[in-house]
PDB file of C-alpha atoms in Angstrom:
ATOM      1  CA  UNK A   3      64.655 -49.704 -48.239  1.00  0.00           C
ATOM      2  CA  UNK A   4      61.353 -50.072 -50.055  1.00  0.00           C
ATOM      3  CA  UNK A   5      59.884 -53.390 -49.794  1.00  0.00           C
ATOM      4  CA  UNK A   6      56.665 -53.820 -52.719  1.00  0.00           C
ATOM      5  CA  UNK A   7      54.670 -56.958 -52.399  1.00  0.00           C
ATOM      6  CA  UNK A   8      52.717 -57.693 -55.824  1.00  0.00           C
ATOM      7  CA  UNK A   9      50.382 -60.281 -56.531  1.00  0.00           C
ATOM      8  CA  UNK A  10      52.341 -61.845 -59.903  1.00  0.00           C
ATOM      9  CA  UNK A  11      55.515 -62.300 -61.724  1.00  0.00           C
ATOM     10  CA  UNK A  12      53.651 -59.936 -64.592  1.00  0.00           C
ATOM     11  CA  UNK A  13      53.453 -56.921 -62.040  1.00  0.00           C
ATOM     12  CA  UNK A  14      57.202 -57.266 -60.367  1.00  0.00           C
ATOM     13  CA  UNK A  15      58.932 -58.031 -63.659  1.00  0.00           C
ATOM     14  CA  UNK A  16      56.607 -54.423 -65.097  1.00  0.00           C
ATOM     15  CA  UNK A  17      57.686 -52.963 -61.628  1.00  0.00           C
ATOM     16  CA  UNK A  18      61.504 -53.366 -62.332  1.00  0.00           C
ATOM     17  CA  UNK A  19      61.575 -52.865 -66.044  1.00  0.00           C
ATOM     18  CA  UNK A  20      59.830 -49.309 -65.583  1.00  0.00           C
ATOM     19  CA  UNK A  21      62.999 -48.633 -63.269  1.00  0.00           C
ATOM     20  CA  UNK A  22      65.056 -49.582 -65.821  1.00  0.00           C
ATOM     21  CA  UNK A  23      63.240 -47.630 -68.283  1.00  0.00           C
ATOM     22  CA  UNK A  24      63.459 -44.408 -66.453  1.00  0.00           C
ATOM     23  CA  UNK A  25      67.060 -44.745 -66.306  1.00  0.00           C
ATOM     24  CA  UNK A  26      67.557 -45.470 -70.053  1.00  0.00           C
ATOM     25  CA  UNK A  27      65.384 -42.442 -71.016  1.00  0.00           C
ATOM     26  CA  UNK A  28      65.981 -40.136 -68.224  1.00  0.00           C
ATOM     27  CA  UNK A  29      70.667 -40.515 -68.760  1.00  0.00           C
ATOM     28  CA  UNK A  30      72.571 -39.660 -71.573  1.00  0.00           C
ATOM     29  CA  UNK A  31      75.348 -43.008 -70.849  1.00  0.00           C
ATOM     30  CA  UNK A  32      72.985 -45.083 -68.549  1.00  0.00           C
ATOM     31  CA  UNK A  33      74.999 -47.985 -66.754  1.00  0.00           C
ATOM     32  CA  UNK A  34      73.147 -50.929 -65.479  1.00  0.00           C
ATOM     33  CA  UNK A  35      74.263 -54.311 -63.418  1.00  0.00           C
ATOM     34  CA  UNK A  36      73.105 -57.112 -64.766  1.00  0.00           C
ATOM     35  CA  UNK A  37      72.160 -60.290 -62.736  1.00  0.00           C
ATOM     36  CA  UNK A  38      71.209 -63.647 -63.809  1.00  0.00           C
ATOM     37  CA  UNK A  39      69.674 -66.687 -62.313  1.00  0.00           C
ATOM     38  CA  UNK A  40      66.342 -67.454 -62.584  1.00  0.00           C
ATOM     39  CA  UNK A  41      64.776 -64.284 -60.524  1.00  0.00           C
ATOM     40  CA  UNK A  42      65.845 -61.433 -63.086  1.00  0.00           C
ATOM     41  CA  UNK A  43      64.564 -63.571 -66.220  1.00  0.00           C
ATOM     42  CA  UNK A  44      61.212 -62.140 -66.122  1.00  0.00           C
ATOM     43  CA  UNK A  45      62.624 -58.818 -66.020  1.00  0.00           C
ATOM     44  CA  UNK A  46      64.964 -59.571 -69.079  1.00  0.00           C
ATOM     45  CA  UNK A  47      61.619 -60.567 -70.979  1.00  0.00           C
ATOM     46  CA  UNK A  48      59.597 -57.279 -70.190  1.00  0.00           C
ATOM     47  CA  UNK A  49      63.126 -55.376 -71.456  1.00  0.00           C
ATOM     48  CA  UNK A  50      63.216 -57.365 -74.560  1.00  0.00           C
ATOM     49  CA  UNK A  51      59.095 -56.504 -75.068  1.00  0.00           C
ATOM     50  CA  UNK A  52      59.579 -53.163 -74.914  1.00  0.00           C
ATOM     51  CA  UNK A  53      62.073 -52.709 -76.768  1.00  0.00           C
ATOM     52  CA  UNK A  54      60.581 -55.189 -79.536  1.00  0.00           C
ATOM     53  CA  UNK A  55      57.420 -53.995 -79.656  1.00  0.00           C
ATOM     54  CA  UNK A  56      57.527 -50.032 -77.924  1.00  0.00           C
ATOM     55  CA  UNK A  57      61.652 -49.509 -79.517  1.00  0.00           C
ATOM     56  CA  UNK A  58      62.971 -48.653 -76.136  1.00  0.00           C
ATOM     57  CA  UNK A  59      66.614 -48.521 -77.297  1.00  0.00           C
ATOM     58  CA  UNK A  60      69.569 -49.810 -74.899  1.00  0.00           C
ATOM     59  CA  UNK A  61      71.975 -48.611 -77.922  1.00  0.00           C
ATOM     60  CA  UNK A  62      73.290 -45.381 -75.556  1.00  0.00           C
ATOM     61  CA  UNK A  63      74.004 -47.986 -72.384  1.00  0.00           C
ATOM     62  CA  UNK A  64      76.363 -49.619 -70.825  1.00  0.00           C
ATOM     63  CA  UNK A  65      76.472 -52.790 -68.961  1.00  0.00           C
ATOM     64  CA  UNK A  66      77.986 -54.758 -65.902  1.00  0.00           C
ATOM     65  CA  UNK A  67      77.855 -58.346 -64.855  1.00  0.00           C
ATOM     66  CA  UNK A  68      77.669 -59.519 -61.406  1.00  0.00           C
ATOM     67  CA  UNK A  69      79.896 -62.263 -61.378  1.00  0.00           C
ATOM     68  CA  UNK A  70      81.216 -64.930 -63.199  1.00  0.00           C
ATOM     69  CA  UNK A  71      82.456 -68.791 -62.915  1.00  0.00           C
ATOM     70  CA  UNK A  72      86.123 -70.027 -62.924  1.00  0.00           C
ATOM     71  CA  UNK A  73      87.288 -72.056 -65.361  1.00  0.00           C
ATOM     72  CA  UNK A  74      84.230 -72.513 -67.999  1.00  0.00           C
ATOM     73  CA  UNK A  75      85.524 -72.750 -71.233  1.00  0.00           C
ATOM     74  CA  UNK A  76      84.914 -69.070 -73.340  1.00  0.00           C
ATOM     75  CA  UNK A  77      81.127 -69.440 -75.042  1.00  0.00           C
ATOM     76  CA  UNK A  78      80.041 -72.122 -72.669  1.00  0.00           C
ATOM     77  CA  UNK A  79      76.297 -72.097 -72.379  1.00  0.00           C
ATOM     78  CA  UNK A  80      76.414 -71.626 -68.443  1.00  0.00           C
ATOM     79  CA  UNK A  81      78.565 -68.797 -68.058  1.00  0.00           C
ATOM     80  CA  UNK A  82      76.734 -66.004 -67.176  1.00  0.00           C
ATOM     81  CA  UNK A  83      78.194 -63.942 -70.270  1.00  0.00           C
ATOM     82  CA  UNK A  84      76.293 -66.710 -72.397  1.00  0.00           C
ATOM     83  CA  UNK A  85      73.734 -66.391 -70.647  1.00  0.00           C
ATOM     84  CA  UNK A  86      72.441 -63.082 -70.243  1.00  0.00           C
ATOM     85  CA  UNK A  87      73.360 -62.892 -74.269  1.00  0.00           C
ATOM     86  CA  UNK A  88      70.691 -65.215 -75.122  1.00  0.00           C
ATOM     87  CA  UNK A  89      68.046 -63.796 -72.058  1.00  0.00           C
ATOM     88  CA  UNK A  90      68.748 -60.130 -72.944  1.00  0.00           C
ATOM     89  CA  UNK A  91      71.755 -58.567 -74.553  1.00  0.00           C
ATOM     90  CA  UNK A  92      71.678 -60.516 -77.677  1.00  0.00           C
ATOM     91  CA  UNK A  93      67.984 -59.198 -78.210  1.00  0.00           C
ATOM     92  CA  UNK A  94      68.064 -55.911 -78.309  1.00  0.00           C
ATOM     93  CA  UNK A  95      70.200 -53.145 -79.147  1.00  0.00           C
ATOM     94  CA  UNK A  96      73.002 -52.384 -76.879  1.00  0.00           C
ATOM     95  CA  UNK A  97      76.409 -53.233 -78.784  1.00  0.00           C
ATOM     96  CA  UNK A  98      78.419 -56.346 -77.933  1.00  0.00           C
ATOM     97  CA  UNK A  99      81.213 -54.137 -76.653  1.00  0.00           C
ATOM     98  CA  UNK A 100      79.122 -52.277 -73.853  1.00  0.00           C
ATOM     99  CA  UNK A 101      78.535 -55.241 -72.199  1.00  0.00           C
ATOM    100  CA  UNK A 102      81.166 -56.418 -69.585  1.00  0.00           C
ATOM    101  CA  UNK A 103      81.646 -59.640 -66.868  1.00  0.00           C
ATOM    102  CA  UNK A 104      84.334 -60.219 -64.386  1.00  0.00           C
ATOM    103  CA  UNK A 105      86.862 -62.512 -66.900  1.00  0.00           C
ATOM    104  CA  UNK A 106      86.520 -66.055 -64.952  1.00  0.00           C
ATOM    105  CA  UNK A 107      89.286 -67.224 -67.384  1.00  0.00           C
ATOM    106  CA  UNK A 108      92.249 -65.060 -66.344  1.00  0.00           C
ATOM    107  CA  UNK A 109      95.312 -66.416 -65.561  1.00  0.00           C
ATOM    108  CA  UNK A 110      95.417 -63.641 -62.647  1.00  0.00           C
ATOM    109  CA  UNK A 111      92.172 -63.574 -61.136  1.00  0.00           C
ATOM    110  CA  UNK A 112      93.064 -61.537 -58.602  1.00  0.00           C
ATOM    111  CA  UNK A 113      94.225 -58.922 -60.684  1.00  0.00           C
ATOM    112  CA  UNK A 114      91.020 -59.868 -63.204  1.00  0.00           C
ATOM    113  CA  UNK A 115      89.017 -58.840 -59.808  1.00  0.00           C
ATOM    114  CA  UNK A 116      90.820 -55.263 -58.957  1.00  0.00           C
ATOM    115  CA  UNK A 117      90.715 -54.594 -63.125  1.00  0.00           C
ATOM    116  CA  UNK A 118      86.870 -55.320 -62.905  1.00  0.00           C
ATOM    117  CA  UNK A 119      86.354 -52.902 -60.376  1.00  0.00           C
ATOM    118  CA  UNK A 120      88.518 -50.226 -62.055  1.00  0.00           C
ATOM    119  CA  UNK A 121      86.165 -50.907 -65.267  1.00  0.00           C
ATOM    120  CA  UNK A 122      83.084 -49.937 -62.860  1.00  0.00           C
ATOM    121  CA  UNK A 123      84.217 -46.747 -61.441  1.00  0.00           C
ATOM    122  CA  UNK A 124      85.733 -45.574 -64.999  1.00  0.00           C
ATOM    123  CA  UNK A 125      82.347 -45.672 -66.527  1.00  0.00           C
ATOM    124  CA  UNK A 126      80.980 -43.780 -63.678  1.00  0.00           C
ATOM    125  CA  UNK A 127      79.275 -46.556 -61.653  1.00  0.00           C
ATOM    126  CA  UNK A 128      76.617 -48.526 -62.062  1.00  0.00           C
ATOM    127  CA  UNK A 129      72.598 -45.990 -61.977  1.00  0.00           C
ATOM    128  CA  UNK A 130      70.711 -49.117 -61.313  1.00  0.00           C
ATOM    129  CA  UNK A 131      72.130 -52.716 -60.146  1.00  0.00           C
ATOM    130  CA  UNK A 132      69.591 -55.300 -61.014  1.00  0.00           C
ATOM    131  CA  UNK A 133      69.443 -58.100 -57.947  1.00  0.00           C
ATOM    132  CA  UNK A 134      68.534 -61.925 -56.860  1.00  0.00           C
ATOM    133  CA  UNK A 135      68.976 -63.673 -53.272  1.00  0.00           C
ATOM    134  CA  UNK A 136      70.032 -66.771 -53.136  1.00  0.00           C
ATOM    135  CA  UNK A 137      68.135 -69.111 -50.452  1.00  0.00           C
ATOM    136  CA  UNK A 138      71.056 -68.328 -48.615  1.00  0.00           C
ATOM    137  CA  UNK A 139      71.211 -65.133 -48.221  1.00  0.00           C
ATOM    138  CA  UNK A 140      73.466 -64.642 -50.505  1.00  0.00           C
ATOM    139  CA  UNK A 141      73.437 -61.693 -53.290  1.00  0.00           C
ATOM    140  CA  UNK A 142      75.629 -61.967 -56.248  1.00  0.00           C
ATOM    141  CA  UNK A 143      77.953 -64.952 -54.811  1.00  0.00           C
ATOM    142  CA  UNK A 144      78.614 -63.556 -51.628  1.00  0.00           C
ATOM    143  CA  UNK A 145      78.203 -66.316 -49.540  1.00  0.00           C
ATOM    144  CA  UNK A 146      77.547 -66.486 -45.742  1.00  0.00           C
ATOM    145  CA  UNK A 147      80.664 -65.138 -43.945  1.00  0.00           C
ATOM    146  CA  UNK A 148      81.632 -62.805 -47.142  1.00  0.00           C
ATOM    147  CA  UNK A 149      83.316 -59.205 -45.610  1.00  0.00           C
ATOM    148  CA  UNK A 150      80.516 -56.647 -46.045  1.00  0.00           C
ATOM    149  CA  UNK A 151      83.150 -54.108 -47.872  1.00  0.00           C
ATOM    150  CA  UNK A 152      84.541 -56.892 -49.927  1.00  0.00           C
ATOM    151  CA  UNK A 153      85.459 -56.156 -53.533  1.00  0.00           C
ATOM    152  CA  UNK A 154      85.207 -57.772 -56.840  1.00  0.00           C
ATOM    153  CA  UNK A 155      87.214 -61.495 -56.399  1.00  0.00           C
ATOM    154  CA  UNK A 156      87.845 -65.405 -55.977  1.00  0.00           C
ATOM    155  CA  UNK A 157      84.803 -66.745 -53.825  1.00  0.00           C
ATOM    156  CA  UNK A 158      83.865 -70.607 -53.502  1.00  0.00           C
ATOM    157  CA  UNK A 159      80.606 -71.707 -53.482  1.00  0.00           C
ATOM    158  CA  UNK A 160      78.859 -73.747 -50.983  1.00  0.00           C
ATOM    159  CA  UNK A 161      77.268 -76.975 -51.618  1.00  0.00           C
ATOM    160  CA  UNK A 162      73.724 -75.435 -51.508  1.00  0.00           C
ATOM    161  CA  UNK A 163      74.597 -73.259 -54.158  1.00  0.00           C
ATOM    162  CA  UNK A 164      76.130 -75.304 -56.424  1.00  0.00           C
ATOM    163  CA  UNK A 165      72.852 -77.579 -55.725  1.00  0.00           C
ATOM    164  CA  UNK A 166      70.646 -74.655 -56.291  1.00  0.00           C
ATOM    165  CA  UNK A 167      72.673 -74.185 -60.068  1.00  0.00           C
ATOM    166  CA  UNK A 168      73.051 -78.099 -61.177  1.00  0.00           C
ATOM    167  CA  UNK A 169      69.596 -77.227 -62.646  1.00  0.00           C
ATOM    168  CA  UNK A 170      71.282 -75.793 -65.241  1.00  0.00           C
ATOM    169  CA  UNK A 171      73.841 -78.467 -66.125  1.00  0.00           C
ATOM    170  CA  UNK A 172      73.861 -81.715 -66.694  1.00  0.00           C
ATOM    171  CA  UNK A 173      74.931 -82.526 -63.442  1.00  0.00           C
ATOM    172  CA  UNK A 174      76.177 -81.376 -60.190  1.00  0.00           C
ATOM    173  CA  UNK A 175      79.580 -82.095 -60.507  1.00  0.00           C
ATOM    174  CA  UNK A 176      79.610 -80.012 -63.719  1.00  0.00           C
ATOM    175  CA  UNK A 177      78.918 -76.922 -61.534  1.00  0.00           C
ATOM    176  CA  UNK A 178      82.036 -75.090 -61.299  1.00  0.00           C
ATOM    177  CA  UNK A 179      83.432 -74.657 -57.243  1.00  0.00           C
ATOM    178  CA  UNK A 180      84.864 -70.875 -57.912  1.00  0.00           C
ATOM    179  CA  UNK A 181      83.284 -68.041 -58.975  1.00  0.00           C
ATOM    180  CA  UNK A 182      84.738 -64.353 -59.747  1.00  0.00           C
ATOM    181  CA  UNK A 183      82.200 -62.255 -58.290  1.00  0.00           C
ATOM    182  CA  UNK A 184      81.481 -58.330 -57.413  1.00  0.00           C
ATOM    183  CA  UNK A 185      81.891 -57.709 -53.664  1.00  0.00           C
ATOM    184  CA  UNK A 186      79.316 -56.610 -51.651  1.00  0.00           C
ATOM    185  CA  UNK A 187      81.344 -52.863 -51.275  1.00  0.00           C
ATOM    186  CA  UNK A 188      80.997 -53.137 -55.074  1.00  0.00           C
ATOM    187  CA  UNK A 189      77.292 -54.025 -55.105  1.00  0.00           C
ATOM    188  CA  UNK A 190      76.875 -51.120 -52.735  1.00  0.00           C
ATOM    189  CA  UNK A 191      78.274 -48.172 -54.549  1.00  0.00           C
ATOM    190  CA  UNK A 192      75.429 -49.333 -57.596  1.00  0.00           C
ATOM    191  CA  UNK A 193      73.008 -45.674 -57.138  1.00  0.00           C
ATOM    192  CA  UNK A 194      69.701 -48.184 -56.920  1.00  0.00           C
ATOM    193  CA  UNK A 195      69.410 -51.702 -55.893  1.00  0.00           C
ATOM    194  CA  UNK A 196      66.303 -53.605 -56.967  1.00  0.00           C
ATOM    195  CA  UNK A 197      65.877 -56.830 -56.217  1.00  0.00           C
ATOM    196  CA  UNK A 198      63.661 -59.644 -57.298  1.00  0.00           C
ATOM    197  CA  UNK A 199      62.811 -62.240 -55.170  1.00  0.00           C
ATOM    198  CA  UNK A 200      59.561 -65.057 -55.674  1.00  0.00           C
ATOM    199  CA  UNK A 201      58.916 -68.264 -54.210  1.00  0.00           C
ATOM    200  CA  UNK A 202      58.757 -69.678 -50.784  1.00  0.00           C
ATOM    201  CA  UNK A 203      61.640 -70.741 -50.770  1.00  0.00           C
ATOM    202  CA  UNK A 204      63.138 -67.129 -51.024  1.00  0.00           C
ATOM    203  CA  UNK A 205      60.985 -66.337 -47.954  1.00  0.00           C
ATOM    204  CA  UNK A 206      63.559 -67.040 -45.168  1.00  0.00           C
ATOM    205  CA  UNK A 207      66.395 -65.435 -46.781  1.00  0.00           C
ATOM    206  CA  UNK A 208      64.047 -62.115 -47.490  1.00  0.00           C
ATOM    207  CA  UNK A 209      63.229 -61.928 -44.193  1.00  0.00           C
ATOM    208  CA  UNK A 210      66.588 -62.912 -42.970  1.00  0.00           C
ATOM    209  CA  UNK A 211      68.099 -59.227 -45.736  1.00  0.00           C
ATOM    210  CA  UNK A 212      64.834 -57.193 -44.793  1.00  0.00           C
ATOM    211  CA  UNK A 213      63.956 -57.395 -40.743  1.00  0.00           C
ATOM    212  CA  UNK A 214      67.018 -58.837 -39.492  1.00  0.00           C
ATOM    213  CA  UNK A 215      70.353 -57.731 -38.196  1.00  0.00           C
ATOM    214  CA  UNK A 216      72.933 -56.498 -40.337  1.00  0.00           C
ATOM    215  CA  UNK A 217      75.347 -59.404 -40.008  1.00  0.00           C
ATOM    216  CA  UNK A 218      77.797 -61.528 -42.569  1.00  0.00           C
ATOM    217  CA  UNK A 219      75.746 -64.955 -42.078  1.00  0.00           C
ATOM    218  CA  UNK A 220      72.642 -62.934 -44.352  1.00  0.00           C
ATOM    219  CA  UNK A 221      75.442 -60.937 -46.732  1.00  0.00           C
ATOM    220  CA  UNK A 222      72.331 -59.720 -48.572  1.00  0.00           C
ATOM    221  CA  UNK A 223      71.114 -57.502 -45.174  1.00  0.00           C
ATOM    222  CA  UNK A 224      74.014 -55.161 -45.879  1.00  0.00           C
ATOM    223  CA  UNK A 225      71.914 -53.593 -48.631  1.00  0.00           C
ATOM    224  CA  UNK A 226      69.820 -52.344 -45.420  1.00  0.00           C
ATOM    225  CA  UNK A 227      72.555 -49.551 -45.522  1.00  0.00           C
ATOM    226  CA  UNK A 228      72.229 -48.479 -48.975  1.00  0.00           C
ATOM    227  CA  UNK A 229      70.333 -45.067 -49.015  1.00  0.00           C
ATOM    228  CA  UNK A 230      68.050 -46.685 -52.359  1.00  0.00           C
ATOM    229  CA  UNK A 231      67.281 -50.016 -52.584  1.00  0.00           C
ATOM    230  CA  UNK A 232      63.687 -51.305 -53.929  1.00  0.00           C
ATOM    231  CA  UNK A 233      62.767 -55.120 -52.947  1.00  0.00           C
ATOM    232  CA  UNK A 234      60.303 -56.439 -55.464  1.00  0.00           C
ATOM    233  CA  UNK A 235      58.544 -59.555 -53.811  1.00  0.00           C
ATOM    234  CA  UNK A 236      55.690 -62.115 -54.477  1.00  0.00           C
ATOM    235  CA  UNK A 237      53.568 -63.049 -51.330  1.00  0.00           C
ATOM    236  CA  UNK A 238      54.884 -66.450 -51.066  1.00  0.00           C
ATOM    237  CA  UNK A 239      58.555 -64.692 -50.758  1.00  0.00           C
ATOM    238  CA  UNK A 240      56.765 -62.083 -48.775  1.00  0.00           C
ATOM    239  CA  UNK A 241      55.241 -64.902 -46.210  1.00  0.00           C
ATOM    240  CA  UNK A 242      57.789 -64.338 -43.680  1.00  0.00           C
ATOM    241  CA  UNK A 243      57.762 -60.551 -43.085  1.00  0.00           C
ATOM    242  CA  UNK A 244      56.676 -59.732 -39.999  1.00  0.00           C
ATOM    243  CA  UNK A 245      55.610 -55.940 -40.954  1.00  0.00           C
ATOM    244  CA  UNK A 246      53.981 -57.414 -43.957  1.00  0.00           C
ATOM    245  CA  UNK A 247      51.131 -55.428 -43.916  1.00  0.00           C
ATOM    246  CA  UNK A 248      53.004 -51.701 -43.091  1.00  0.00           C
ATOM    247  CA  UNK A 249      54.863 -52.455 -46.574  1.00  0.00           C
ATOM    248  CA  UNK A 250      51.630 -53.231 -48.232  1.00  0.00           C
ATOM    249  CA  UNK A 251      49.947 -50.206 -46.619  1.00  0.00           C
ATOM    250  CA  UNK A 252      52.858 -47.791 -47.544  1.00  0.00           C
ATOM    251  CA  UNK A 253      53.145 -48.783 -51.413  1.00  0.00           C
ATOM    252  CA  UNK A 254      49.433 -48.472 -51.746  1.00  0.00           C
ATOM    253  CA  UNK A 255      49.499 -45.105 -50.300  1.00  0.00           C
ATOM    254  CA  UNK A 256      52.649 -44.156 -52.179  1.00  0.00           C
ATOM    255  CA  UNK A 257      52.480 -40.595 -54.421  1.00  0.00           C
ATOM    256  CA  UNK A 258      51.578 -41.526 -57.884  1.00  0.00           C
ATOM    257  CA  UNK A 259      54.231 -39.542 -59.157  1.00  0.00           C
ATOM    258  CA  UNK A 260      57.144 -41.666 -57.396  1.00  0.00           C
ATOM    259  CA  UNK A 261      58.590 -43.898 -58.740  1.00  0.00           C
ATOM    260  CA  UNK A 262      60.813 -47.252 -57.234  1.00  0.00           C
TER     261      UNK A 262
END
C-alpha cells in the first residue's frame, strides 16, 4: 500500500488521472471501475480535460460500476448509472455499451449480483478500480460488518450513509435503504486500487483502512492485503496518520520513473 499526501485537490485528481492514463495507453481493451460520490469527481474532470483538450481516447475501454441503488426508477438522476453519465461517460468517447452497473432494478437481485460478477471476470477483470471511503469505513457500500470475501449483492445501508447521500436528493427519506453493490472479494481481484480520500472528515476512517487492524468494522482495511493499492490523500484526510511523515518522506524520495 502506497499512501501519497498532496497539498490540493488539483495534484490528487492529476495523480489518479495519470494512472488512468497509463492504463488507457499502455492496454489494448483497458477495463476500469468506476466509483462515484463526491471523492472521484475531481478525477472524472481531469479525464474529461484530457481527453477534451489533449484527445486521450476512452473509445478502446471498458467500464465497471461499483454499485448501484434498489429500486430507482431507470434514468433517475441519482442512480449512479446517471450519474457517472453526466460526470464522465457521457463526455468523452467510450461507447454507451462499454459501460456497465450492477442492474438495481432486477426482479432477481441475487441472481443480478452473481451475473454482475460473471460480467467482470468475462472481460478479464478490472486493470485499475477507481475508489472512495465512506466516513465509515466503508468502500463501495460495504458497510461495517460486510464479509471481507463477499461478492457482488443486496446490502442495506446504515443511517449515516443514507445521511451522508440525502445531499443529493431532495430529502432523506428519498434515499433509497438497499443498494446492489460489488463485494469486497470483488473489489479485491481489481489489478490496482486507488483511492481518493479529502476532508477531515475522511481522516478517521483513513486511518482506521491504513494503520489499523484488518477487521470487518473498517471493511475498507481489507485493501491492506491487496499486493497494489495507491491511497491518494489531502492533509486534512491525512491528519490522523500516525506515520505521516514516513509516507511523505517515501513519495518524495520515490524513482522518477515509477509511477502509482
Amino acid at each position: 500500500m502506497e499512501i501519497v499526501i498532496l497539498d490540493s485537490t488539483e495534484r490528487i485528481a492529476s495523480a489518479a488521472a495519470d494512472a488512468v492514463e497509463q492504463v488507457l495507453r499502455t492496454h489494448e481493451t483497458p477495463v476500469l471501475g468506476l466509483a462515484t460520490g463526491s471523492s472521484p469527481l475531481p478525477v472524472y474532470r481531469e479525464i474529461v480535460r484530457r481527453h477534451t483538450e489533449d484527445g486521450l481516447s476512452l473509445a478502446h475501454a471498458r467500464a465497471f460500476l461499483l454499485d448501484e441503488y434498489v429500486g430507482l426508477p431507470h434514468g433517475h438522476p441519482e442512480s449512479y448509472r446517471e450519474v457517472i453519465r453526466r460526470e464522465l461517460t457521457g463526455l468523452v468517447d467510450i461507447p454507451a455499451a462499454s459501460v456497465q452497473g450492477p442492474d438495481g432494478g432486477a426482479d432477481d437481485v441475487a441472481a443480478a449480483g452473481r451475473r454482475y460478477d460473471e460480467a467482470i471476470h468475462a472481460a478479464g477483470g478490472v486493470d485499475l478500480q477507481l475508489l472512495g471511503i465512506g466516513s465509515d469505513g466503508h468502500i463501495a457500500f460495504n458497510e461495517p460488518g460486510s464479509s471481507l470475501a463477499s461478492r457482488t449483492r443486496l446490502k442495506t445501508l446504515t443511517e449515516q450513509t443514507r445521511q451522508d447521500n440525502a445531499r443529493f436528493f431532495d430529502h432523506v427519506d428519498d434515499v433509497p435503504y438497499h443498494v446492489l453493490t460489488q463485494g469486497l472479494g470483488t473489489i479485491m481481484e481489481a489489478r490496482h486500487l486507488v483511492l481518493v480520500a479529502t476532508g477531515e472528515g475522511k481522516a478517521e476512517a483513513v486511518a482506521a483502512m491504513v494503520e489499523g487492524p484488518v477487521s470487518q468494522v473498517c471493511p475498507a482495511s481489507v485493501t491492506q492485503m491487496h499486493p497494489h493499492v495507491s491511497v491518494l490523500l489531502d492533509e486534512a484526510a491525512a491528519s490522523r496518520l500516525r506515520l505521516a511523515d514516513y509516507y511523505r518522506h517515501t513519495y518524495a524520495h520515490k524513482p522518477a520513473w515509477q509511477g502509482l
